[in-house]
Structure formats: structure tokens, C-alpha cells
JSON list of C-alpha atoms in Angstrom, two decimals:
[
{"chain": "A", "resi": 539, "resn": "GLU", "atom": "CA", "xyz": [-14.04, -42.55, 12.80]},
{"chain": "A", "resi": 540, "resn": "GLN", "atom": "CA", "xyz": [-14.59, -40.09, 9.97]},
{"chain": "A", "resi": 541, "resn": "ALA", "atom": "CA", "xyz": [-11.50, -38.44, 8.45]},
{"chain": "A", "resi": 542, "resn": "SER", "atom": "CA", "xyz": [-11.48, -34.74, 7.64]},
{"chain": "A", "resi": 543, "resn": "THR", "atom": "CA", "xyz": [-9.55, -33.08, 4.82]},
{"chain": "A", "resi": 544, "resn": "TYR", "atom": "CA", "xyz": [-8.25, -29.55, 5.11]},
{"chain": "A", "resi": 545, "resn": "THR", "atom": "CA", "xyz": [-6.71, -27.34, 2.44]},
{"chain": "A", "resi": 546, "resn": "ILE", "atom": "CA", "xyz": [-4.27, -24.73, 3.74]},
{"chain": "A", "resi": 547, "resn": "THR", "atom": "CA", "xyz": [-3.12, -22.00, 1.38]},
{"chain": "A", "resi": 548, "resn": "LEU", "atom": "CA", "xyz": [0.34, -20.75, 2.44]},
{"chain": "A", "resi": 549, "resn": "TYR", "atom": "CA", "xyz": [0.64, -18.27, -0.41]},
{"chain": "A", "resi": 550, "resn": "ASP", "atom": "CA", "xyz": [-1.43, -16.55, -2.97]},
{"chain": "A", "resi": 551, "resn": "ALA", "atom": "CA", "xyz": [-0.34, -17.87, -6.36]},
{"chain": "A", "resi": 552, "resn": "GLU", "atom": "CA", "xyz": [-1.56, -14.81, -8.23]},
{"chain": "A", "resi": 553, "resn": "ASP", "atom": "CA", "xyz": [0.32, -12.48, -5.89]},
{"chain": "A", "resi": 554, "resn": "GLU", "atom": "CA", "xyz": [3.50, -14.52, -6.28]},
{"chain": "A", "resi": 555, "resn": "LEU", "atom": "CA", "xyz": [3.24, -14.38, -10.05]},
{"chain": "A", "resi": 556, "resn": "HIS", "atom": "CA", "xyz": [2.59, -10.63, -9.94]},
{"chain": "A", "resi": 557, "resn": "ILE", "atom": "CA", "xyz": [5.65, -10.04, -7.71]},
{"chain": "A", "resi": 558, "resn": "ALA", "atom": "CA", "xyz": [7.90, -12.07, -10.01]},
{"chain": "A", "resi": 559, "resn": "ASP", "atom": "CA", "xyz": [6.56, -10.24, -13.04]},
{"chain": "A", "resi": 560, "resn": "GLN", "atom": "CA", "xyz": [7.00, -6.82, -11.44]},
{"chain": "A", "resi": 561, "resn": "VAL", "atom": "CA", "xyz": [10.58, -7.53, -10.38]},
{"chain": "A", "resi": 562, "resn": "ARG", "atom": "CA", "xyz": [11.51, -8.54, -13.91]},
{"chain": "A", "resi": 563, "resn": "ALA", "atom": "CA", "xyz": [9.78, -5.47, -15.37]},
{"chain": "A", "resi": 564, "resn": "ASP", "atom": "CA", "xyz": [11.60, -3.15, -12.95]},
{"chain": "A", "resi": 565, "resn": "LEU", "atom": "CA", "xyz": [14.98, -4.47, -14.11]},
{"chain": "A", "resi": 566, "resn": "GLY", "atom": "CA", "xyz": [14.28, -3.07, -17.59]},
{"chain": "A", "resi": 567, "resn": "MET", "atom": "CA", "xyz": [16.19, -3.97, -20.74]},
{"chain": "A", "resi": 568, "resn": "TYR", "atom": "CA", "xyz": [19.79, -3.47, -21.83]},
{"chain": "A", "resi": 569, "resn": "ASP", "atom": "CA", "xyz": [19.26, 0.17, -22.83]},
{"chain": "A", "resi": 570, "resn": "GLN", "atom": "CA", "xyz": [17.63, 1.05, -19.50]},
{"chain": "A", "resi": 571, "resn": "GLN", "atom": "CA", "xyz": [18.87, 1.48, -15.95]},
{"chain": "A", "resi": 572, "resn": "PHE", "atom": "CA", "xyz": [17.46, 0.28, -12.64]},
{"chain": "A", "resi": 573, "resn": "THR", "atom": "CA", "xyz": [18.32, 1.51, -9.15]},
{"chain": "A", "resi": 574, "resn": "LEU", "atom": "CA", "xyz": [18.80, -0.47, -5.96]},
{"chain": "A", "resi": 575, "resn": "GLU", "atom": "CA", "xyz": [18.03, 1.41, -2.74]},
{"chain": "A", "resi": 576, "resn": "ALA", "atom": "CA", "xyz": [19.15, 0.74, 0.83]},
{"chain": "A", "resi": 577, "resn": "THR", "atom": "CA", "xyz": [17.63, 2.67, 3.73]},
{"chain": "A", "resi": 578, "resn": "THR", "atom": "CA", "xyz": [20.10, 3.44, 6.53]},
{"chain": "A", "resi": 579, "resn": "SER", "atom": "CA", "xyz": [19.93, 5.46, 9.74]},
{"chain": "A", "resi": 580, "resn": "ALA", "atom": "CA", "xyz": [21.68, 8.28, 7.85]},
{"chain": "A", "resi": 581, "resn": "GLY", "atom": "CA", "xyz": [19.45, 8.24, 4.79]},
{"chain": "A", "resi": 582, "resn": "THR", "atom": "CA", "xyz": [19.00, 6.34, 1.54]},
{"chain": "A", "resi": 583, "resn": "ARG", "atom": "CA", "xyz": [21.87, 4.98, -0.54]},
{"chain": "A", "resi": 584, "resn": "ARG", "atom": "CA", "xyz": [21.43, 4.11, -4.20]},
{"chain": "A", "resi": 585, "resn": "LEU", "atom": "CA", "xyz": [23.27, 2.02, -6.79]},
{"chain": "A", "resi": 586, "resn": "THR", "atom": "CA", "xyz": [22.26, 2.49, -10.42]},
{"chain": "A", "resi": 587, "resn": "MET", "atom": "CA", "xyz": [22.89, -0.48, -12.71]},
{"chain": "A", "resi": 588, "resn": "ARG", "atom": "CA", "xyz": [22.19, -1.82, -16.19]},
{"chain": "A", "resi": 589, "resn": "LEU", "atom": "CA", "xyz": [21.59, -5.43, -17.29]},
{"chain": "A", "resi": 590, "resn": "LEU", "atom": "CA", "xyz": [24.43, -7.30, -18.99]},
{"chain": "A", "resi": 591, "resn": "GLU", "atom": "CA", "xyz": [22.27, -10.26, -19.99]},
{"chain": "A", "resi": 592, "resn": "ALA", "atom": "CA", "xyz": [18.72, -11.47, -19.57]},
{"chain": "A", "resi": 593, "resn": "PRO", "atom": "CA", "xyz": [17.91, -12.52, -15.97]},
{"chain": "A", "resi": 594, "resn": "THR", "atom": "CA", "xyz": [17.57, -16.28, -15.56]},
{"chain": "A", "resi": 595, "resn": "ALA", "atom": "CA", "xyz": [16.12, -18.44, -12.80]},
{"chain": "A", "resi": 596, "resn": "PHE", "atom": "CA", "xyz": [18.32, -20.76, -10.77]},
{"chain": "A", "resi": 597, "resn": "GLU", "atom": "CA", "xyz": [17.66, -24.34, -11.82]},
{"chain": "A", "resi": 598, "resn": "SER", "atom": "CA", "xyz": [19.26, -26.44, -9.08]},
{"chain": "A", "resi": 599, "resn": "GLY", "atom": "CA", "xyz": [16.03, -27.52, -7.38]},
{"chain": "A", "resi": 600, "resn": "GLU", "atom": "CA", "xyz": [12.89, -29.24, -8.61]},
{"chain": "A", "resi": 601, "resn": "TRP", "atom": "CA", "xyz": [10.82, -26.07, -8.38]},
{"chain": "A", "resi": 602, "resn": "GLU", "atom": "CA", "xyz": [13.38, -23.55, -9.61]},
{"chain": "A", "resi": 603, "resn": "GLY", "atom": "CA", "xyz": [13.01, -22.28, -13.14]},
{"chain": "A", "resi": 604, "resn": "LYS", "atom": "CA", "xyz": [9.30, -23.06, -13.07]},
{"chain": "A", "resi": 605, "resn": "ASP", "atom": "CA", "xyz": [6.33, -20.74, -13.21]},
{"chain": "A", "resi": 606, "resn": "PRO", "atom": "CA", "xyz": [6.10, -19.12, -9.73]},
{"chain": "A", "resi": 607, "resn": "HIS", "atom": "CA", "xyz": [2.33, -19.60, -9.98]},
{"chain": "A", "resi": 608, "resn": "LEU", "atom": "CA", "xyz": [2.91, -23.34, -9.50]},
{"chain": "A", "resi": 609, "resn": "TYR", "atom": "CA", "xyz": [5.18, -23.34, -6.44]},
{"chain": "A", "resi": 610, "resn": "GLY", "atom": "CA", "xyz": [4.76, -19.94, -4.85]},
{"chain": "A", "resi": 611, "resn": "ALA", "atom": "CA", "xyz": [8.48, -19.23, -5.07]},
{"chain": "A", "resi": 612, "resn": "ASN", "atom": "CA", "xyz": [10.85, -17.75, -7.58]},
{"chain": "A", "resi": 613, "resn": "THR", "atom": "CA", "xyz": [14.58, -17.13, -7.82]},
{"chain": "A", "resi": 614, "resn": "LEU", "atom": "CA", "xyz": [16.37, -14.93, -10.29]},
{"chain": "A", "resi": 615, "resn": "MET", "atom": "CA", "xyz": [20.02, -14.59, -11.27]},
{"chain": "A", "resi": 616, "resn": "VAL", "atom": "CA", "xyz": [20.71, -10.98, -12.30]},
{"chain": "A", "resi": 617, "resn": "SER", "atom": "CA", "xyz": [23.92, -10.10, -14.14]},
{"chain": "A", "resi": 618, "resn": "ALA", "atom": "CA", "xyz": [24.39, -6.31, -14.18]},
{"chain": "A", "resi": 619, "resn": "ALA", "atom": "CA", "xyz": [27.06, -3.62, -14.05]},
{"chain": "A", "resi": 620, "resn": "ALA", "atom": "CA", "xyz": [27.27, -0.09, -12.67]},
{"chain": "A", "resi": 621, "resn": "GLU", "atom": "CA", "xyz": [28.97, 2.81, -14.43]},
{"chain": "A", "resi": 622, "resn": "GLN", "atom": "CA", "xyz": [29.49, 4.44, -11.04]},
{"chain": "A", "resi": 623, "resn": "PRO", "atom": "CA", "xyz": [30.14, 1.34, -8.88]},
{"chain": "A", "resi": 624, "resn": "HIS", "atom": "CA", "xyz": [29.59, 2.88, -5.44]},
{"chain": "A", "resi": 625, "resn": "TRP", "atom": "CA", "xyz": [26.51, 3.20, -3.26]},
{"chain": "A", "resi": 626, "resn": "ALA", "atom": "CA", "xyz": [25.61, 6.91, -3.29]},
{"chain": "A", "resi": 627, "resn": "GLY", "atom": "CA", "xyz": [23.89, 8.88, -0.57]},
{"chain": "A", "resi": 628, "resn": "ASP", "atom": "CA", "xyz": [22.36, 12.32, -1.02]},
{"chain": "A", "resi": 629, "resn": "PRO", "atom": "CA", "xyz": [25.06, 14.94, -1.73]},
{"chain": "A", "resi": 630, "resn": "ASP", "atom": "CA", "xyz": [25.95, 17.75, 0.67]},
{"chain": "A", "resi": 631, "resn": "THR", "atom": "CA", "xyz": [26.38, 21.36, -0.39]},
{"chain": "A", "resi": 632, "resn": "SER", "atom": "CA", "xyz": [27.99, 24.45, 1.09]},
{"chain": "A", "resi": 633, "resn": "ALA", "atom": "CA", "xyz": [28.12, 28.02, -0.18]},
{"chain": "A", "resi": 634, "resn": "TRP", "atom": "CA", "xyz": [30.43, 31.03, 0.14]},
{"chain": "A", "resi": 635, "resn": "ILE", "atom": "CA", "xyz": [28.94, 34.47, -0.58]},
{"chain": "A", "resi": 636, "resn": "TYR", "atom": "CA", "xyz": [31.18, 37.40, -1.50]},
{"chain": "A", "resi": 637, "resn": "GLY", "atom": "CA", "xyz": [30.78, 40.28, 0.92]},
{"chain": "A", "resi": 638, "resn": "THR", "atom": "CA", "xyz": [29.10, 38.07, 3.56]},
{"chain": "A", "resi": 639, "resn": "SER", "atom": "CA", "xyz": [31.13, 34.92, 4.22]},
{"chain": "A", "resi": 640, "resn": "THR", "atom": "CA", "xyz": [34.47, 35.07, 6.04]},
{"chain": "A", "resi": 641, "resn": "THR", "atom": "CA", "xyz": [35.14, 31.33, 6.21]},
{"chain": "A", "resi": 642, "resn": "PHE", "atom": "CA", "xyz": [33.96, 28.43, 4.11]},
{"chain": "A", "resi": 643, "resn": "GLU", "atom": "CA", "xyz": [32.97, 25.03, 5.53]},
{"chain": "A", "resi": 644, "resn": "HIS", "atom": "CA", "xyz": [33.92, 22.21, 3.17]},
{"chain": "A", "resi": 645, "resn": "PRO", "atom": "CA", "xyz": [31.44, 19.31, 3.57]},
{"chain": "A", "resi": 646, "resn": "GLY", "atom": "CA", "xyz": [34.18, 16.64, 3.64]},
{"chain": "A", "resi": 647, "resn": "GLN", "atom": "CA", "xyz": [33.38, 12.97, 2.91]},
{"chain": "A", "resi": 648, "resn": "PRO", "atom": "CA", "xyz": [32.15, 10.60, 5.66]},
{"chain": "A", "resi": 649, "resn": "GLY", "atom": "CA", "xyz": [32.13, 7.55, 3.37]},
{"chain": "A", "resi": 650, "resn": "ASP", "atom": "CA", "xyz": [34.96, 5.14, 2.56]},
{"chain": "A", "resi": 651, "resn": "VAL", "atom": "CA", "xyz": [35.38, 6.08, -1.14]},
{"chain": "A", "resi": 652, "resn": "PRO", "atom": "CA", "xyz": [37.09, 9.23, -2.52]},
{"chain": "A", "resi": 653, "resn": "ILE", "atom": "CA", "xyz": [34.64, 11.69, -4.09]},
{"chain": "A", "resi": 654, "resn": "PHE", "atom": "CA", "xyz": [35.09, 14.48, -6.63]},
{"chain": "A", "resi": 655, "resn": "PRO", "atom": "CA", "xyz": [33.71, 17.89, -5.63]},
{"chain": "A", "resi": 656, "resn": "ARG", "atom": "CA", "xyz": [31.68, 20.00, -8.04]},
{"chain": "A", "resi": 657, "resn": "TRP", "atom": "CA", "xyz": [31.75, 23.79, -7.86]},
{"chain": "A", "resi": 658, "resn": "THR", "atom": "CA", "xyz": [29.28, 26.32, -9.24]},
{"chain": "A", "resi": 659, "resn": "LEU", "atom": "CA", "xyz": [30.68, 29.85, -9.61]},
{"chain": "A", "resi": 660, "resn": "THR", "atom": "CA", "xyz": [28.80, 32.98, -10.53]},
{"chain": "A", "resi": 661, "resn": "ALA", "atom": "CA", "xyz": [30.27, 35.53, -12.96]},
{"chain": "A", "resi": 662, "resn": "PRO", "atom": "CA", "xyz": [31.89, 37.96, -13.47]},
{"chain": "A", "resi": 663, "resn": "GLY", "atom": "CA", "xyz": [35.14, 37.64, -11.51]},
{"chain": "A", "resi": 664, "resn": "THR", "atom": "CA", "xyz": [38.23, 35.51, -10.90]},
{"chain": "A", "resi": 665, "resn": "TRP", "atom": "CA", "xyz": [37.84, 32.90, -8.18]},
{"chain": "A", "resi": 666, "resn": "THR", "atom": "CA", "xyz": [40.47, 31.26, -5.99]},
{"chain": "A", "resi": 667, "resn": "LEU", "atom": "CA", "xyz": [39.22, 28.03, -4.41]},
{"chain": "A", "resi": 668, "resn": "PRO", "atom": "CA", "xyz": [40.69, 25.48, -2.00]},
{"chain": "A", "resi": 669, "resn": "ASP", "atom": "CA", "xyz": [41.99, 22.30, -3.65]},
{"chain": "A", "resi": 670, "resn": "PRO", "atom": "CA", "xyz": [43.71, 20.57, -0.72]},
{"chain": "A", "resi": 671, "resn": "SER", "atom": "CA", "xyz": [45.33, 17.18, -1.08]},
{"chain": "A", "resi": 672, "resn": "TRP", "atom": "CA", "xyz": [43.81, 15.64, 2.06]},
{"chain": "A", "resi": 673, "resn": "GLY", "atom": "CA", "xyz": [47.09, 13.72, 2.35]},
{"chain": "A", "resi": 674, "resn": "GLN", "atom": "CA", "xyz": [46.89, 12.17, -1.14]},
{"chain": "A", "resi": 675, "resn": "GLU", "atom": "CA", "xyz": [49.99, 13.70, -2.79]},
{"chain": "A", "resi": 676, "resn": "ILE", "atom": "CA", "xyz": [51.62, 10.34, -3.49]},
{"chain": "A", "resi": 677, "resn": "ASP", "atom": "CA", "xyz": [48.48, 9.08, -5.26]},
{"chain": "A", "resi": 678, "resn": "PHE", "atom": "CA", "xyz": [48.73, 11.97, -7.74]},
{"chain": "A", "resi": 679, "resn": "GLN", "atom": "CA", "xyz": [52.47, 11.80, -8.43]},
{"chain": "A", "resi": 680, "resn": "ARG", "atom": "CA", "xyz": [53.13, 14.79, -6.17]},
{"chain": "A", "resi": 681, "resn": "LEU", "atom": "CA", "xyz": [55.69, 13.06, -3.93]},
{"chain": "A", "resi": 682, "resn": "GLY", "atom": "CA", "xyz": [57.71, 15.63, -2.01]},
{"chain": "A", "resi": 683, "resn": "HIS", "atom": "CA", "xyz": [55.00, 18.29, -2.21]},
{"chain": "A", "resi": 684, "resn": "ASP", "atom": "CA", "xyz": [52.80, 19.55, 0.61]},
{"chain": "A", "resi": 685, "resn": "ASP", "atom": "CA", "xyz": [49.49, 20.37, -1.03]},
{"chain": "A", "resi": 686, "resn": "SER", "atom": "CA", "xyz": [47.48, 20.66, 2.16]},
{"chain": "A", "resi": 687, "resn": "ASN", "atom": "CA", "xyz": [46.84, 24.34, 1.35]},
{"chain": "A", "resi": 688, "resn": "LEU", "atom": "CA", "xyz": [46.80, 24.09, -2.45]},
{"chain": "A", "resi": 689, "resn": "THR", "atom": "CA", "xyz": [44.41, 26.42, -4.25]},
{"chain": "A", "resi": 690, "resn": "TYR", "atom": "CA", "xyz": [42.94, 26.62, -7.75]},
{"chain": "A", "resi": 691, "resn": "THR", "atom": "CA", "xyz": [42.44, 29.93, -9.57]},
{"chain": "A", "resi": 692, "resn": "SER", "atom": "CA", "xyz": [39.74, 30.09, -12.23]},
{"chain": "A", "resi": 693, "resn": "PRO", "atom": "CA", "xyz": [40.10, 31.96, -15.53]},
{"chain": "A", "resi": 694, "resn": "ALA", "atom": "CA", "xyz": [38.64, 35.45, -15.45]},
{"chain": "A", "resi": 695, "resn": "LEU", "atom": "CA", "xyz": [34.91, 34.99, -15.93]},
{"chain": "A", "resi": 696, "resn": "LEU", "atom": "CA", "xyz": [33.02, 37.52, -17.99]},
{"chain": "A", "resi": 697, "resn": "ALA", "atom": "CA", "xyz": [29.46, 38.63, -17.30]},
{"chain": "A", "resi": 698, "resn": "GLY", "atom": "CA", "xyz": [27.08, 35.78, -18.14]},
{"chain": "A", "resi": 699, "resn": "GLU", "atom": "CA", "xyz": [29.78, 33.09, -17.82]},
{"chain": "A", "resi": 700, "resn": "ASP", "atom": "CA", "xyz": [28.56, 31.30, -14.70]},
{"chain": "A", "resi": 701, "resn": "VAL", "atom": "CA", "xyz": [30.54, 28.06, -14.62]},
{"chain": "A", "resi": 702, "resn": "GLU", "atom": "CA", "xyz": [30.50, 24.56, -13.17]},
{"chain": "A", "resi": 703, "resn": "LEU", "atom": "CA", "xyz": [33.79, 22.89, -12.21]},
{"chain": "A", "resi": 704, "resn": "ASP", "atom": "CA", "xyz": [33.99, 19.10, -11.84]},
{"chain": "A", "resi": 705, "resn": "ALA", "atom": "CA", "xyz": [37.16, 17.58, -10.36]},
{"chain": "A", "resi": 706, "resn": "ASN", "atom": "CA", "xyz": [36.33, 14.14, -11.79]},
{"chain": "A", "resi": 707, "resn": "ALA", "atom": "CA", "xyz": [38.94, 13.44, -14.49]},
{"chain": "A", "resi": 708, "resn": "ASP", "atom": "CA", "xyz": [36.50, 11.05, -16.20]},
{"chain": "A", "resi": 709, "resn": "GLU", "atom": "CA", "xyz": [34.33, 14.00, -17.23]},
{"chain": "A", "resi": 710, "resn": "PRO", "atom": "CA", "xyz": [35.09, 15.40, -20.73]},
{"chain": "A", "resi": 711, "resn": "PHE", "atom": "CA", "xyz": [35.44, 19.00, -19.48]},
{"chain": "A", "resi": 712, "resn": "MET", "atom": "CA", "xyz": [36.36, 20.20, -16.03]},
{"chain": "A", "resi": 713, "resn": "ILE", "atom": "CA", "xyz": [34.82, 23.60, -16.83]},
{"chain": "A", "resi": 714, "resn": "THR", "atom": "CA", "xyz": [31.38, 24.00, -18.37]},
{"chain": "A", "resi": 715, "resn": "ALA", "atom": "CA", "xyz": [29.84, 27.44, -18.74]},
{"chain": "A", "resi": 716, "resn": "SER", "atom": "CA", "xyz": [26.39, 28.81, -19.44]},
{"chain": "A", "resi": 717, "resn": "GLY", "atom": "CA", "xyz": [28.02, 31.22, -21.92]},
{"chain": "A", "resi": 718, "resn": "GLY", "atom": "CA", "xyz": [29.95, 28.59, -23.92]},
{"chain": "A", "resi": 719, "resn": "LEU", "atom": "CA", "xyz": [33.48, 27.16, -23.79]},
{"chain": "A", "resi": 720, "resn": "GLY", "atom": "CA", "xyz": [35.27, 30.50, -23.40]},
{"chain": "A", "resi": 721, "resn": "PRO", "atom": "CA", "xyz": [36.36, 29.94, -19.76]},
{"chain": "A", "resi": 722, "resn": "TRP", "atom": "CA", "xyz": [37.66, 26.46, -20.54]},
{"chain": "A", "resi": 723, "resn": "MET", "atom": "CA", "xyz": [39.69, 27.77, -23.48]},
{"chain": "A", "resi": 724, "resn": "ARG", "atom": "CA", "xyz": [41.11, 30.59, -21.32]},
{"chain": "A", "resi": 725, "resn": "GLY", "atom": "CA", "xyz": [41.98, 28.20, -18.50]},
{"chain": "A", "resi": 726, "resn": "ASN", "atom": "CA", "xyz": [45.45, 27.30, -19.90]},
{"chain": "A", "resi": 727, "resn": "GLY", "atom": "CA", "xyz": [45.00, 23.69, -18.82]},
{"chain": "A", "resi": 728, "resn": "ARG", "atom": "CA", "xyz": [44.65, 24.49, -15.12]},
{"chain": "A", "resi": 729, "resn": "GLU", "atom": "CA", "xyz": [42.45, 21.97, -13.34]},
{"chain": "A", "resi": 730, "resn": "LEU", "atom": "CA", "xyz": [41.33, 20.92, -9.91]},
{"chain": "A", "resi": 731, "resn": "ILE", "atom": "CA", "xyz": [43.58, 18.05, -8.83]},
{"chain": "A", "resi": 732, "resn": "TYR", "atom": "CA", "xyz": [42.33, 16.29, -5.74]},
{"chain": "A", "resi": 733, "resn": "PRO", "atom": "CA", "xyz": [39.25, 14.31, -4.78]},
{"chain": "A", "resi": 734, "resn": "VAL", "atom": "CA", "xyz": [38.09, 14.41, -1.17]},
{"chain": "A", "resi": 735, "resn": "ALA", "atom": "CA", "xyz": [39.66, 11.54, 0.77]},
{"chain": "A", "resi": 736, "resn": "PRO", "atom": "CA", "xyz": [37.51, 8.98, 2.61]},
{"chain": "A", "resi": 737, "resn": "HIS", "atom": "CA", "xyz": [36.45, 9.78, 6.18]},
{"chain": "A", "resi": 738, "resn": "THR", "atom": "CA", "xyz": [37.23, 13.49, 5.85]},
{"chain": "A", "resi": 739, "resn": "PRO", "atom": "CA", "xyz": [35.31, 15.59, 8.39]},
{"chain": "A", "resi": 740, "resn": "PRO", "atom": "CA", "xyz": [33.81, 18.99, 7.51]},
{"chain": "A", "resi": 741, "resn": "THR", "atom": "CA", "xyz": [36.68, 21.48, 7.38]},
{"chain": "A", "resi": 742, "resn": "ASN", "atom": "CA", "xyz": [36.79, 25.28, 7.52]},
{"chain": "A", "resi": 743, "resn": "PHE", "atom": "CA", "xyz": [38.83, 27.20, 4.93]},
{"chain": "A", "resi": 744, "resn": "THR", "atom": "CA", "xyz": [39.70, 30.86, 4.56]},
{"chain": "A", "resi": 745, "resn": "SER", "atom": "CA", "xyz": [41.28, 30.41, 1.12]},
{"chain": "A", "resi": 746, "resn": "ILE", "atom": "CA", "xyz": [38.33, 31.44, -1.05]},
{"chain": "A", "resi": 747, "resn": "THR", "atom": "CA", "xyz": [38.87, 34.84, -2.65]},
{"chain": "A", "resi": 748, "resn": "LEU", "atom": "CA", "xyz": [37.24, 36.70, -5.51]},
{"chain": "A", "resi": 749, "resn": "ALA", "atom": "CA", "xyz": [38.48, 39.58, -7.64]},
{"chain": "A", "resi": 750, "resn": "GLY", "atom": "CA", "xyz": [36.45, 41.75, -10.00]},
{"chain": "A", "resi": 751, "resn": "ALA", "atom": "CA", "xyz": [32.96, 41.06, -8.66]},
{"chain": "A", "resi": 752, "resn": "SER", "atom": "CA", "xyz": [30.32, 42.73, -6.54]},
{"chain": "A", "resi": 753, "resn": "ALA", "atom": "CA", "xyz": [28.72, 41.62, -3.29]},
{"chain": "A", "resi": 754, "resn": "GLY", "atom": "CA", "xyz": [26.44, 38.63, -3.59]},
{"chain": "A", "resi": 755, "resn": "ALA", "atom": "CA", "xyz": [28.61, 36.58, -5.96]},
{"chain": "A", "resi": 756, "resn": "THR", "atom": "CA", "xyz": [28.46, 32.94, -4.83]},
{"chain": "A", "resi": 757, "resn": "ALA", "atom": "CA", "xyz": [30.63, 29.84, -4.92]},
{"chain": "A", "resi": 758, "resn": "THR", "atom": "CA", "xyz": [28.75, 26.63, -4.13]},
{"chain": "A", "resi": 759, "resn": "ILE", "atom": "CA", "xyz": [30.35, 23.20, -3.65]},
{"chain": "A", "resi": 760, "resn": "GLU", "atom": "CA", "xyz": [28.47, 19.91, -3.99]},
{"chain": "A", "resi": 761, "resn": "CYS", "atom": "CA", "xyz": [30.01, 16.72, -2.60]},
{"chain": "A", "resi": 762, "resn": "ASP", "atom": "CA", "xyz": [28.60, 13.28, -3.27]},
{"chain": "A", "resi": 763, "resn": "ARG", "atom": "CA", "xyz": [28.44, 10.64, -0.57]},
{"chain": "A", "resi": 764, "resn": "TRP", "atom": "CA", "xyz": [29.96, 7.38, -1.86]},
{"chain": "A", "resi": 765, "resn": "TYR", "atom": "CA", "xyz": [30.23, 4.10, 0.03]},
{"chain": "A", "resi": 766, "resn": "SER", "atom": "CA", "xyz": [31.58, 0.66, -0.85]},
{"chain": "A", "resi": 767, "resn": "ARG", "atom": "CA", "xyz": [28.56, -1.05, 0.80]},
{"chain": "A", "resi": 768, "resn": "PRO", "atom": "CA", "xyz": [24.84, -0.38, 1.14]},
{"chain": "A", "resi": 769, "resn": "PHE", "atom": "CA", "xyz": [25.24, -0.23, 4.94]},
{"chain": "A", "resi": 770, "resn": "GLY", "atom": "CA", "xyz": [28.07, 0.78, 7.22]},
{"chain": "A", "resi": 771, "resn": "CYS", "atom": "CA", "xyz": [31.60, 1.96, 6.35]},
{"chain": "A", "resi": 772, "resn": "SER", "atom": "CA", "xyz": [30.92, 5.16, 8.26]},
{"chain": "A", "resi": 773, "resn": "ILE", "atom": "CA", "xyz": [27.71, 7.17, 8.35]}
]
């Protein structure tokens, strides 16, 4: 009886080598960032990271740490850190237009991590904006206060001083203006206090007011979507 010999290729060695090479290239170097993406039913979440040390292959098995061209497999230990350590979805925005809007819908925060709203205000005028506590008074040393209806009043903005307000205390300036630092210097240290608490639904406010402006002036809020995981922990 004549024996037959068959050669079965379970992988393409060149493809495996290319994949391993591409993964390493996409991680970049220490002065570069790479982004992980997770696709969910509610959209894409991203986590941006930077290498702490050179990626290394696991070396516990006989094939690990070898050229993937030889074995058709490759493992990689990646040590990295994230400046913003939360998975981020696409931000939501909402706008209030002077002379048109009667109520303002705050986008809230469906995720499980507090987020810091960012406002864009057109000039001229003096804006009053909602800065509610969302039940977080004790976290900001405001024990005994009820800040559920707290507001923030901007410095008087001059023509050409459109501003951006960022409630994140880690940012160097809460107020940045297209016309320079004048609004920040006139702000007398007043700042937005509260982030948006986790699992906060969209909420209507009537507390936006504007003095010294004409119809069409606009306040726009942008709220990130932060999650502790790539999937789940609310939509």
C-alpha cells in the first residue's frame, strides 16, 4: 500500500508577520499616542494611550518571543498609560439662542464617570449659566448647601471676546477668549464648580439669561461621554 503525504497550511506566514509588524508600528514610540477603539450599540468609544516602555513578547512557551513567521502566532505585552483614563464616546452638544430659546436642555451624562462641561459663549454680553451640583455638594466641600439651582455669571464680555469655559479644574484657565485674557482677568476668580454626575439624564433649565446683547447671541454646551469600560456601564 502506497503512503501519501499531504502538506496543510493553516496560516500564511507572510500575513502573520505583516500583522505583527503593523500592530507594533501602530503603537508608535514614547513621544506618540495610539488609540484603542471599541464599537458599541451606542457608538464608538476610544481610549488614547502612550507607551511607557518598549512592547515585549511573552516568553512562557516554546514559540513565544520568536519570529511570528516561524510559528504563525505572536503575543505582545504592552505597558502604556492614558492621560485621560476613561473610554470616551462622541460628545453631545446643546445650544441656547438669545431671543429664540425659552428653555435649555442640558445633555446630562449617561456614562458612569463624572464629566466636565465646556461652554462657548458669544460676545458681547453678560451670561448667567446653570451650574447645578447634581447632588455632589459633599464632594466639593459644600456640605450644608443646596446647589441644585446654582448658577454661574460670566464677566461682562466686550465685542470680539467670544469665550470658552471649561469646568475641568485640571485645565490651566477656565476662561479662554478669542480676544485675549481680558475676561479671565475680569472674572474675579469666579469659576464653574460642578462636573456632571454619572447617569444624569438630559435636563431642562430656564436659568440661562443674557444682558447687554442682541438677538442671535448663542451659548453652546459640549459634554463628553466617559465610561470606565469599553462596553456597558450604561449606554
